[in-house]
Amino acid sequence: KKLEGYTAIGVEQTDRSVILGSDRCVLPKKCVLVVGSEKEGIPAWVLKDMDFCVEVRQSGVTRSMNVQTAAAVVMFEYDRQHGGAKR
């Protein structure tokens, strides 16, 4: 998809992740979201090919989120940024 002009965005906590919802988090219209498995996340060999990663900010002791929930939160933000369905 990158060869077709899409931006690869990993949904992962890394030392360089952009916090979802911050001013720095602009999701391109043509993007592919990549999510990893529940425990291990996105494998390193896939992570290295991401254009950037986004992280869903959380508070409390646990710093992980169900993968389906994380994907839904990021897709909601994409919809918010790009106008989504007429409300």
mmCIF file of N, CA, C and O in Angstrom:
data_model
loop_
_atom_site.group_PDB
_atom_site.id
_atom_site.type_symbol
_atom_site.label_atom_id
_atom_site.label_comp_id
_atom_site.label_asym_id
_atom_site.label_seq_id
_atom_site.Cartn_x
_atom_site.Cartn_y
_atom_site.Cartn_z
ATOM 1 N N LYS A 1 0.816 -1.194 0.000
ATOM 2 C CA LYS A 1 0.000 0.000 0.000
ATOM 3 C C LYS A 1 0.862 1.263 0.000
ATOM 4 O O LYS A 1 0.439 2.287 -0.533
ATOM 5 N N LYS A 2 2.043 1.191 0.611
ATOM 6 C CA LYS A 2 2.914 2.360 0.609
ATOM 7 C C LYS A 2 3.288 2.747 -0.815
ATOM 8 O O LYS A 2 3.404 3.928 -1.125
ATOM 9 N N LEU A 3 3.457 1.763 -1.695
ATOM 10 C CA LEU A 3 3.773 2.043 -3.096
ATOM 11 C C LEU A 3 2.610 2.737 -3.805
ATOM 12 O O LEU A 3 2.794 3.369 -4.840
ATOM 13 N N GLU A 4 1.415 2.627 -3.233
ATOM 14 C CA GLU A 4 0.223 3.284 -3.788
ATOM 15 C C GLU A 4 -0.024 4.647 -3.137
ATOM 16 O O GLU A 4 -1.066 5.263 -3.350
ATOM 17 N N GLY A 5 0.929 5.105 -2.314
ATOM 18 C CA GLY A 5 0.810 6.428 -1.718
ATOM 19 C C GLY A 5 0.166 6.473 -0.349
ATOM 20 O O GLY A 5 -0.128 7.555 0.161
ATOM 21 N N TYR A 6 -0.046 5.326 0.263
ATOM 22 C CA TYR A 6 -0.638 5.288 1.600
ATOM 23 C C TYR A 6 0.450 5.458 2.662
ATOM 24 O O TYR A 6 1.584 5.038 2.467
ATOM 25 N N THR A 7 0.085 6.050 3.782
ATOM 26 C CA THR A 7 0.964 6.190 4.933
ATOM 27 C C THR A 7 0.679 5.030 5.884
ATOM 28 O O THR A 7 -0.484 4.776 6.221
ATOM 29 N N ALA A 8 1.711 4.323 6.304
ATOM 30 C CA ALA A 8 1.557 3.198 7.233
ATOM 31 C C ALA A 8 1.664 3.718 8.666
ATOM 32 O O ALA A 8 2.694 4.269 9.052
ATOM 33 N N ILE A 9 0.597 3.548 9.421
ATOM 34 C CA ILE A 9 0.544 4.040 10.796
ATOM 35 C C ILE A 9 0.364 2.861 11.741
ATOM 36 O O ILE A 9 -0.619 2.131 11.670
ATOM 37 N N GLY A 10 1.327 2.681 12.625
ATOM 38 C CA GLY A 10 1.237 1.634 13.630
ATOM 39 C C GLY A 10 0.505 2.145 14.859
ATOM 40 O O GLY A 10 0.690 3.281 15.280
ATOM 41 N N VAL A 11 -0.355 1.311 15.407
ATOM 42 C CA VAL A 11 -1.030 1.632 16.663
ATOM 43 C C VAL A 11 -0.234 0.896 17.741
ATOM 44 O O VAL A 11 -0.435 -0.292 17.984
ATOM 45 N N GLU A 12 0.728 1.614 18.328
ATOM 46 C CA GLU A 12 1.701 0.970 19.209
ATOM 47 C C GLU A 12 2.351 1.996 20.133
ATOM 48 O O GLU A 12 2.535 3.160 19.759
ATOM 49 N N GLN A 13 2.718 1.561 21.322
ATOM 50 C CA GLN A 13 3.464 2.399 22.263
ATOM 51 C C GLN A 13 4.952 2.221 21.980
ATOM 52 O O GLN A 13 5.499 1.154 22.185
ATOM 53 N N THR A 14 5.580 3.292 21.464
ATOM 54 C CA THR A 14 7.022 3.272 21.233
ATOM 55 C C THR A 14 7.600 4.546 21.839
ATOM 56 O O THR A 14 6.860 5.437 22.253
ATOM 57 N N ASP A 15 8.910 4.659 21.836
ATOM 58 C CA ASP A 15 9.534 5.869 22.388
ATOM 59 C C ASP A 15 9.331 7.078 21.482
ATOM 60 O O ASP A 15 9.596 8.208 21.887
ATOM 61 N N ARG A 16 8.838 6.869 20.272
ATOM 62 C CA ARG A 16 8.600 7.987 19.344
ATOM 63 C C ARG A 16 7.145 8.099 18.898
ATOM 64 O O ARG A 16 6.829 8.834 17.967
ATOM 65 N N SER A 17 6.243 7.374 19.562
ATOM 66 C CA SER A 17 4.829 7.433 19.187
ATOM 67 C C SER A 17 4.269 8.835 19.390
ATOM 68 O O SER A 17 4.660 9.547 20.317
ATOM 69 N N VAL A 18 3.339 9.205 18.533
ATOM 70 C CA VAL A 18 2.611 10.468 18.652
ATOM 71 C C VAL A 18 1.327 10.164 19.430
ATOM 72 O O VAL A 18 0.645 9.175 19.145
ATOM 73 N N ILE A 19 1.011 11.001 20.394
ATOM 74 C CA ILE A 19 -0.198 10.786 21.194
ATOM 75 C C ILE A 19 -1.422 11.129 20.355
ATOM 76 O O ILE A 19 -1.540 12.234 19.826
ATOM 77 N N LEU A 20 -2.331 10.178 20.251
ATOM 78 C CA LEU A 20 -3.564 10.362 19.491
ATOM 79 C C LEU A 20 -4.363 11.518 20.088
ATOM 80 O O LEU A 20 -4.530 11.608 21.294
ATOM 81 N N GLY A 21 -4.821 12.414 19.238
ATOM 82 C CA GLY A 21 -5.603 13.559 19.694
ATOM 83 C C GLY A 21 -4.779 14.803 19.956
ATOM 84 O O GLY A 21 -5.323 15.886 20.131
ATOM 85 N N SER A 22 -3.436 14.670 19.966
ATOM 86 C CA SER A 22 -2.575 15.839 20.177
ATOM 87 C C SER A 22 -2.456 16.617 18.873
ATOM 88 O O SER A 22 -2.812 16.133 17.798
ATOM 89 N N ASP A 23 -1.942 17.835 18.971
ATOM 90 C CA ASP A 23 -1.754 18.670 17.779
ATOM 91 C C ASP A 23 -0.809 18.018 16.776
ATOM 92 O O ASP A 23 -0.900 18.273 15.576
ATOM 93 N N ARG A 24 0.121 17.204 17.263
ATOM 94 C CA ARG A 24 1.104 16.544 16.388
ATOM 95 C C ARG A 24 0.525 15.337 15.647
ATOM 96 O O ARG A 24 1.153 14.801 14.747
ATOM 97 N N CYS A 25 -0.654 14.896 16.056
ATOM 98 C CA CYS A 25 -1.227 13.681 15.471
ATOM 99 C C CYS A 25 -2.191 14.023 14.344
ATOM 100 O O CYS A 25 -3.384 14.212 14.557
ATOM 101 N N VAL A 26 -1.641 14.096 13.154
ATOM 102 C CA VAL A 26 -2.442 14.338 11.958
ATOM 103 C C VAL A 26 -2.461 13.044 11.163
ATOM 104 O O VAL A 26 -1.417 12.571 10.710
ATOM 105 N N LEU A 27 -3.643 12.469 11.027
ATOM 106 C CA LEU A 27 -3.780 11.217 10.294
ATOM 107 C C LEU A 27 -4.081 11.522 8.830
ATOM 108 O O LEU A 27 -5.103 12.145 8.534
ATOM 109 N N PRO A 28 -3.183 11.131 7.929
ATOM 110 C CA PRO A 28 -3.416 11.398 6.507
ATOM 111 C C PRO A 28 -4.679 10.702 6.014
ATOM 112 O O PRO A 28 -5.070 9.650 6.528
ATOM 113 N N LYS A 29 -5.311 11.298 5.031
ATOM 114 C CA LYS A 29 -6.530 10.715 4.477
ATOM 115 C C LYS A 29 -6.249 9.313 3.913
ATOM 116 O O LYS A 29 -7.038 8.399 4.107
ATOM 117 N N LYS A 30 -5.113 9.171 3.216
ATOM 118 C CA LYS A 30 -4.740 7.861 2.667
ATOM 119 C C LYS A 30 -3.772 7.193 3.634
ATOM 120 O O LYS A 30 -2.572 7.419 3.582
ATOM 121 N N CYS A 31 -4.322 6.400 4.533
ATOM 122 C CA CYS A 31 -3.459 5.705 5.486
ATOM 123 C C CYS A 31 -3.952 4.292 5.732
ATOM 124 O O CYS A 31 -5.105 3.973 5.473
ATOM 125 N N VAL A 32 -3.044 3.482 6.207
ATOM 126 C CA VAL A 32 -3.329 2.113 6.603
ATOM 127 C C VAL A 32 -2.963 2.007 8.070
ATOM 128 O O VAL A 32 -1.847 2.361 8.463
ATOM 129 N N LEU A 33 -3.901 1.543 8.887
ATOM 130 C CA LEU A 33 -3.625 1.338 10.303
ATOM 131 C C LEU A 33 -3.163 -0.095 10.514
ATOM 132 O O LEU A 33 -3.787 -1.038 10.018
ATOM 133 N N VAL A 34 -2.071 -0.245 11.239
ATOM 134 C CA VAL A 34 -1.522 -1.567 11.523
ATOM 135 C C VAL A 34 -1.600 -1.781 13.028
ATOM 136 O O VAL A 34 -1.107 -0.972 13.805
ATOM 137 N N VAL A 35 -2.259 -2.864 13.428
ATOM 138 C CA VAL A 35 -2.345 -3.215 14.846
ATOM 139 C C VAL A 35 -1.672 -4.566 15.049
ATOM 140 O O VAL A 35 -1.598 -5.378 14.141
ATOM 141 N N GLY A 36 -1.179 -4.773 16.253
ATOM 142 C CA GLY A 36 -0.485 -6.021 16.555
ATOM 143 C C GLY A 36 -1.362 -6.969 17.345
ATOM 144 O O GLY A 36 -2.557 -6.749 17.514
ATOM 145 N N SER A 37 -0.742 -7.993 17.848
ATOM 146 C CA SER A 37 -1.469 -8.967 18.653
ATOM 147 C C SER A 37 -1.661 -8.433 20.071
ATOM 148 O O SER A 37 -1.012 -7.468 20.483
ATOM 149 N N GLU A 38 -2.539 -9.060 20.812
ATOM 150 C CA GLU A 38 -2.895 -8.600 22.152
ATOM 151 C C GLU A 38 -1.698 -8.447 23.088
ATOM 152 O O GLU A 38 -1.584 -7.465 23.771
ATOM 153 N N LYS A 39 -0.813 -9.408 23.135
ATOM 154 C CA LYS A 39 0.281 -9.353 24.112
ATOM 155 C C LYS A 39 1.578 -8.787 23.561
ATOM 156 O O LYS A 39 2.251 -8.004 24.203
ATOM 157 N N GLU A 40 1.949 -9.180 22.360
ATOM 158 C CA GLU A 40 3.249 -8.789 21.810
ATOM 159 C C GLU A 40 3.218 -7.491 21.024
ATOM 160 O O GLU A 40 4.258 -6.904 20.745
ATOM 161 N N GLY A 41 2.068 -7.043 20.582
ATOM 162 C CA GLY A 41 1.991 -5.838 19.778
ATOM 163 C C GLY A 41 2.455 -6.088 18.350
ATOM 164 O O GLY A 41 2.423 -7.210 17.854
ATOM 165 N N ILE A 42 2.910 -5.036 17.695
ATOM 166 C CA ILE A 42 3.386 -5.141 16.311
ATOM 167 C C ILE A 42 4.816 -5.685 16.333
ATOM 168 O O ILE A 42 5.669 -5.138 17.026
ATOM 169 N N PRO A 43 5.097 -6.743 15.572
ATOM 170 C CA PRO A 43 6.458 -7.288 15.543
ATOM 171 C C PRO A 43 7.474 -6.248 15.047
ATOM 172 O O PRO A 43 7.149 -5.397 14.210
ATOM 173 N N ALA A 44 8.689 -6.320 15.546
ATOM 174 C CA ALA A 44 9.744 -5.358 15.200
ATOM 175 C C ALA A 44 9.980 -5.290 13.693
ATOM 176 O O ALA A 44 10.204 -4.204 13.149
ATOM 177 N N TRP A 45 9.918 -6.431 13.005
ATOM 178 C CA TRP A 45 10.180 -6.429 11.572
ATOM 179 C C TRP A 45 9.082 -5.692 10.798
ATOM 180 O O TRP A 45 9.317 -5.211 9.687
ATOM 181 N N VAL A 46 7.883 -5.561 11.357
ATOM 182 C CA VAL A 46 6.810 -4.788 10.737
ATOM 183 C C VAL A 46 6.906 -3.333 11.203
ATOM 184 O O VAL A 46 6.746 -2.402 10.414
ATOM 185 N N LEU A 47 7.194 -3.136 12.481
ATOM 186 C CA LEU A 47 7.278 -1.802 13.082
ATOM 187 C C LEU A 47 8.282 -0.903 12.353
ATOM 188 O O LEU A 47 8.039 0.284 12.166
ATOM 189 N N LYS A 48 9.376 -1.489 11.900
ATOM 190 C CA LYS A 48 10.414 -0.688 11.233
ATOM 191 C C LYS A 48 9.927 -0.071 9.929
ATOM 192 O O LYS A 48 10.489 0.909 9.458
ATOM 193 N N ASP A 49 8.871 -0.615 9.341
ATOM 194 C CA ASP A 49 8.346 -0.092 8.083
ATOM 195 C C ASP A 49 7.218 0.921 8.261
ATOM 196 O O ASP A 49 6.681 1.425 7.268
ATOM 197 N N MET A 50 6.852 1.225 9.504
ATOM 198 C CA MET A 50 5.796 2.203 9.752
ATOM 199 C C MET A 50 6.322 3.616 9.491
ATOM 200 O O MET A 50 7.472 3.921 9.800
ATOM 201 N N ASP A 51 5.486 4.454 8.916
ATOM 202 C CA ASP A 51 5.861 5.859 8.727
ATOM 203 C C ASP A 51 5.869 6.579 10.071
ATOM 204 O O ASP A 51 6.698 7.435 10.311
ATOM 205 N N PHE A 52 4.932 6.232 10.925
ATOM 206 C CA PHE A 52 4.925 6.683 12.311
ATOM 207 C C PHE A 52 3.943 5.836 13.098
ATOM 208 O O PHE A 52 3.187 5.054 12.518
ATOM 209 N N CYS A 53 3.996 5.963 14.412
ATOM 210 C CA CYS A 53 3.088 5.225 15.284
ATOM 211 C C CYS A 53 2.269 6.202 16.114
ATOM 212 O O CYS A 53 2.731 7.293 16.441
ATOM 213 N N VAL A 54 1.061 5.794 16.445
ATOM 214 C CA VAL A 54 0.219 6.566 17.344
ATOM 215 C C VAL A 54 -0.029 5.750 18.603
ATOM 216 O O VAL A 54 -0.045 4.514 18.568
ATOM 217 N N GLU A 55 -0.201 6.462 19.686
ATOM 218 C CA GLU A 55 -0.453 5.838 20.986
ATOM 219 C C GLU A 55 -1.704 6.447 21.582
ATOM 220 O O GLU A 55 -1.885 7.663 21.560
ATOM 221 N N VAL A 56 -2.576 5.600 22.099
ATOM 222 C CA VAL A 56 -3.779 6.062 22.785
ATOM 223 C C VAL A 56 -3.384 6.354 24.223
ATOM 224 O O VAL A 56 -2.931 5.454 24.937
ATOM 225 N N ARG A 57 -3.515 7.602 24.637
ATOM 226 C CA ARG A 57 -3.133 8.004 25.992
ATOM 227 C C ARG A 57 -4.032 7.303 27.002
ATOM 228 O O ARG A 57 -5.246 7.213 26.825
ATOM 229 N N GLN A 58 -3.407 6.806 28.056
ATOM 230 C CA GLN A 58 -4.124 6.118 29.124
ATOM 231 C C GLN A 58 -3.577 6.568 30.462
ATOM 232 O O GLN A 58 -2.452 7.052 30.549
ATOM 233 N N SER A 59 -4.378 6.393 31.489
ATOM 234 C CA SER A 59 -3.897 6.677 32.836
ATOM 235 C C SER A 59 -4.158 5.453 33.698
ATOM 236 O O SER A 59 -4.926 4.576 33.334
ATOM 237 N N GLY A 60 -3.500 5.412 34.819
ATOM 238 C CA GLY A 60 -3.658 4.268 35.702
ATOM 239 C C GLY A 60 -2.468 3.342 35.641
ATOM 240 O O GLY A 60 -1.445 3.648 35.025
ATOM 241 N N VAL A 61 -2.621 2.194 36.244
ATOM 242 C CA VAL A 61 -1.526 1.234 36.363
ATOM 243 C C VAL A 61 -1.296 0.462 35.063
ATOM 244 O O VAL A 61 -0.175 0.309 34.616
ATOM 245 N N THR A 62 -2.355 -0.016 34.447
ATOM 246 C CA THR A 62 -2.229 -0.821 33.239
ATOM 247 C C THR A 62 -1.999 0.078 32.038
ATOM 248 O O THR A 62 -2.737 1.030 31.821
ATOM 249 N N ARG A 63 -0.975 -0.230 31.242
ATOM 250 C CA ARG A 63 -0.650 0.569 30.061
ATOM 251 C C ARG A 63 -0.934 -0.197 28.779
ATOM 252 O O ARG A 63 -0.220 -0.085 27.806
ATOM 253 N N SER A 64 -1.974 -0.990 28.788
ATOM 254 C CA SER A 64 -2.323 -1.694 27.561
ATOM 255 C C SER A 64 -3.830 -1.627 27.369
ATOM 256 O O SER A 64 -4.575 -1.316 28.285
ATOM 257 N N MET A 65 -4.239 -1.907 26.159
ATOM 258 C CA MET A 65 -5.647 -1.827 25.807
ATOM 259 C C MET A 65 -5.953 -2.967 24.858
ATOM 260 O O MET A 65 -5.116 -3.351 24.050
ATOM 261 N N ASN A 66 -7.145 -3.480 24.943
ATOM 262 C CA ASN A 66 -7.617 -4.492 24.019
ATOM 263 C C ASN A 66 -7.411 -3.981 22.592
ATOM 264 O O ASN A 66 -7.690 -2.821 22.296
ATOM 265 N N VAL A 67 -6.894 -4.833 21.713
ATOM 266 C CA VAL A 67 -6.525 -4.398 20.356
ATOM 267 C C VAL A 67 -7.729 -3.881 19.577
ATOM 268 O O VAL A 67 -7.623 -2.898 18.842
ATOM 269 N N GLN A 68 -8.901 -4.493 19.755
ATOM 270 C CA GLN A 68 -10.089 -4.013 19.043
ATOM 271 C C GLN A 68 -10.503 -2.632 19.539
ATOM 272 O O GLN A 68 -10.890 -1.765 18.751
ATOM 273 N N THR A 69 -10.381 -2.411 20.842
ATOM 274 C CA THR A 69 -10.730 -1.110 21.411
ATOM 275 C C THR A 69 -9.768 -0.042 20.921
ATOM 276 O O THR A 69 -10.179 1.058 20.533
ATOM 277 N N ALA A 70 -8.469 -0.340 20.932
ATOM 278 C CA ALA A 70 -7.471 0.617 20.455
ATOM 279 C C ALA A 70 -7.721 0.972 18.989
ATOM 280 O O ALA A 70 -7.672 2.145 18.612
ATOM 281 N N ALA A 71 -8.011 -0.018 18.167
ATOM 282 C CA ALA A 71 -8.278 0.230 16.745
ATOM 283 C C ALA A 71 -9.522 1.103 16.588
ATOM 284 O O ALA A 71 -9.533 2.037 15.776
ATOM 285 N N ALA A 72 -10.557 0.836 17.367
ATOM 286 C CA ALA A 72 -11.785 1.631 17.287
ATOM 287 C C ALA A 72 -11.541 3.081 17.685
ATOM 288 O O ALA A 72 -12.064 4.009 17.045
ATOM 289 N N VAL A 73 -10.723 3.307 18.714
ATOM 290 C CA VAL A 73 -10.413 4.668 19.156
ATOM 291 C C VAL A 73 -9.663 5.424 18.051
ATOM 292 O O VAL A 73 -9.966 6.587 17.758
ATOM 293 N N VAL A 74 -8.707 4.765 17.419
ATOM 294 C CA VAL A 74 -7.940 5.414 16.351
ATOM 295 C C VAL A 74 -8.836 5.678 15.141
ATOM 296 O O VAL A 74 -8.769 6.756 14.530
ATOM 297 N N MET A 75 -9.706 4.745 14.803
ATOM 298 C CA MET A 75 -10.614 4.962 13.674
ATOM 299 C C MET A 75 -11.595 6.096 13.961
ATOM 300 O O MET A 75 -11.945 6.873 13.060
ATOM 301 N N PHE A 76 -12.024 6.221 15.203
ATOM 302 C CA PHE A 76 -12.895 7.339 15.586
ATOM 303 C C PHE A 76 -12.170 8.665 15.365
ATOM 304 O O PHE A 76 -12.742 9.621 14.837
ATOM 305 N N GLU A 77 -10.895 8.734 15.767
ATOM 306 C CA GLU A 77 -10.108 9.954 15.576
ATOM 307 C C GLU A 77 -9.920 10.253 14.085
ATOM 308 O O GLU A 77 -9.993 11.407 13.662
ATOM 309 N N TYR A 78 -9.681 9.223 13.290
ATOM 310 C CA TYR A 78 -9.575 9.410 11.835
ATOM 311 C C TYR A 78 -10.865 10.024 11.302
ATOM 312 O O TYR A 78 -10.847 10.997 10.533
ATOM 313 N N ASP A 79 -11.991 9.468 11.708
ATOM 314 C CA ASP A 79 -13.299 9.963 11.278
ATOM 315 C C ASP A 79 -13.501 11.416 11.728
ATOM 316 O O ASP A 79 -13.988 12.250 10.971
ATOM 317 N N ARG A 80 -13.085 11.732 12.942
ATOM 318 C CA ARG A 80 -13.217 13.097 13.462
ATOM 319 C C ARG A 80 -12.385 14.076 12.634
ATOM 320 O O ARG A 80 -12.852 15.156 12.281
ATOM 321 N N GLN A 81 -11.158 13.681 12.295
ATOM 322 C CA GLN A 81 -10.271 14.564 11.540
ATOM 323 C C GLN A 81 -10.731 14.772 10.082
ATOM 324 O O GLN A 81 -10.477 15.819 9.508
ATOM 325 N N HIS A 82 -11.384 13.783 9.521
ATOM 326 C CA HIS A 82 -11.707 13.853 8.101
ATOM 327 C C HIS A 82 -13.189 14.076 7.825
ATOM 328 O O HIS A 82 -13.651 13.833 6.701
ATOM 329 N N GLY A 83 -13.908 14.502 8.818
ATOM 330 C CA GLY A 83 -15.301 14.899 8.599
ATOM 331 C C GLY A 83 -16.305 13.775 8.715
ATOM 332 O O GLY A 83 -17.443 14.022 9.059
ATOM 333 N N GLY A 84 -15.900 12.565 8.429
ATOM 334 C CA GLY A 84 -16.772 11.405 8.581
ATOM 335 C C GLY A 84 -18.152 11.589 7.976
ATOM 336 O O GLY A 84 -18.342 12.386 7.080
ATOM 337 N N ALA A 85 -19.093 10.872 8.530
ATOM 338 C CA ALA A 85 -20.480 10.977 8.077
ATOM 339 C C ALA A 85 -21.044 12.338 8.483
ATOM 340 O O ALA A 85 -20.686 12.880 9.519
ATOM 341 N N LYS A 86 -21.898 12.868 7.662
ATOM 342 C CA LYS A 86 -22.537 14.151 7.998
ATOM 343 C C LYS A 86 -23.362 13.975 9.256
ATOM 344 O O LYS A 86 -24.128 13.046 9.382
ATOM 345 N N ARG A 87 -23.152 14.872 10.199
ATOM 346 C CA ARG A 87 -23.853 14.758 11.491
ATOM 347 C C ARG A 87 -24.953 15.755 11.573
ATOM 348 O O ARG A 87 -24.936 16.797 11.120
#
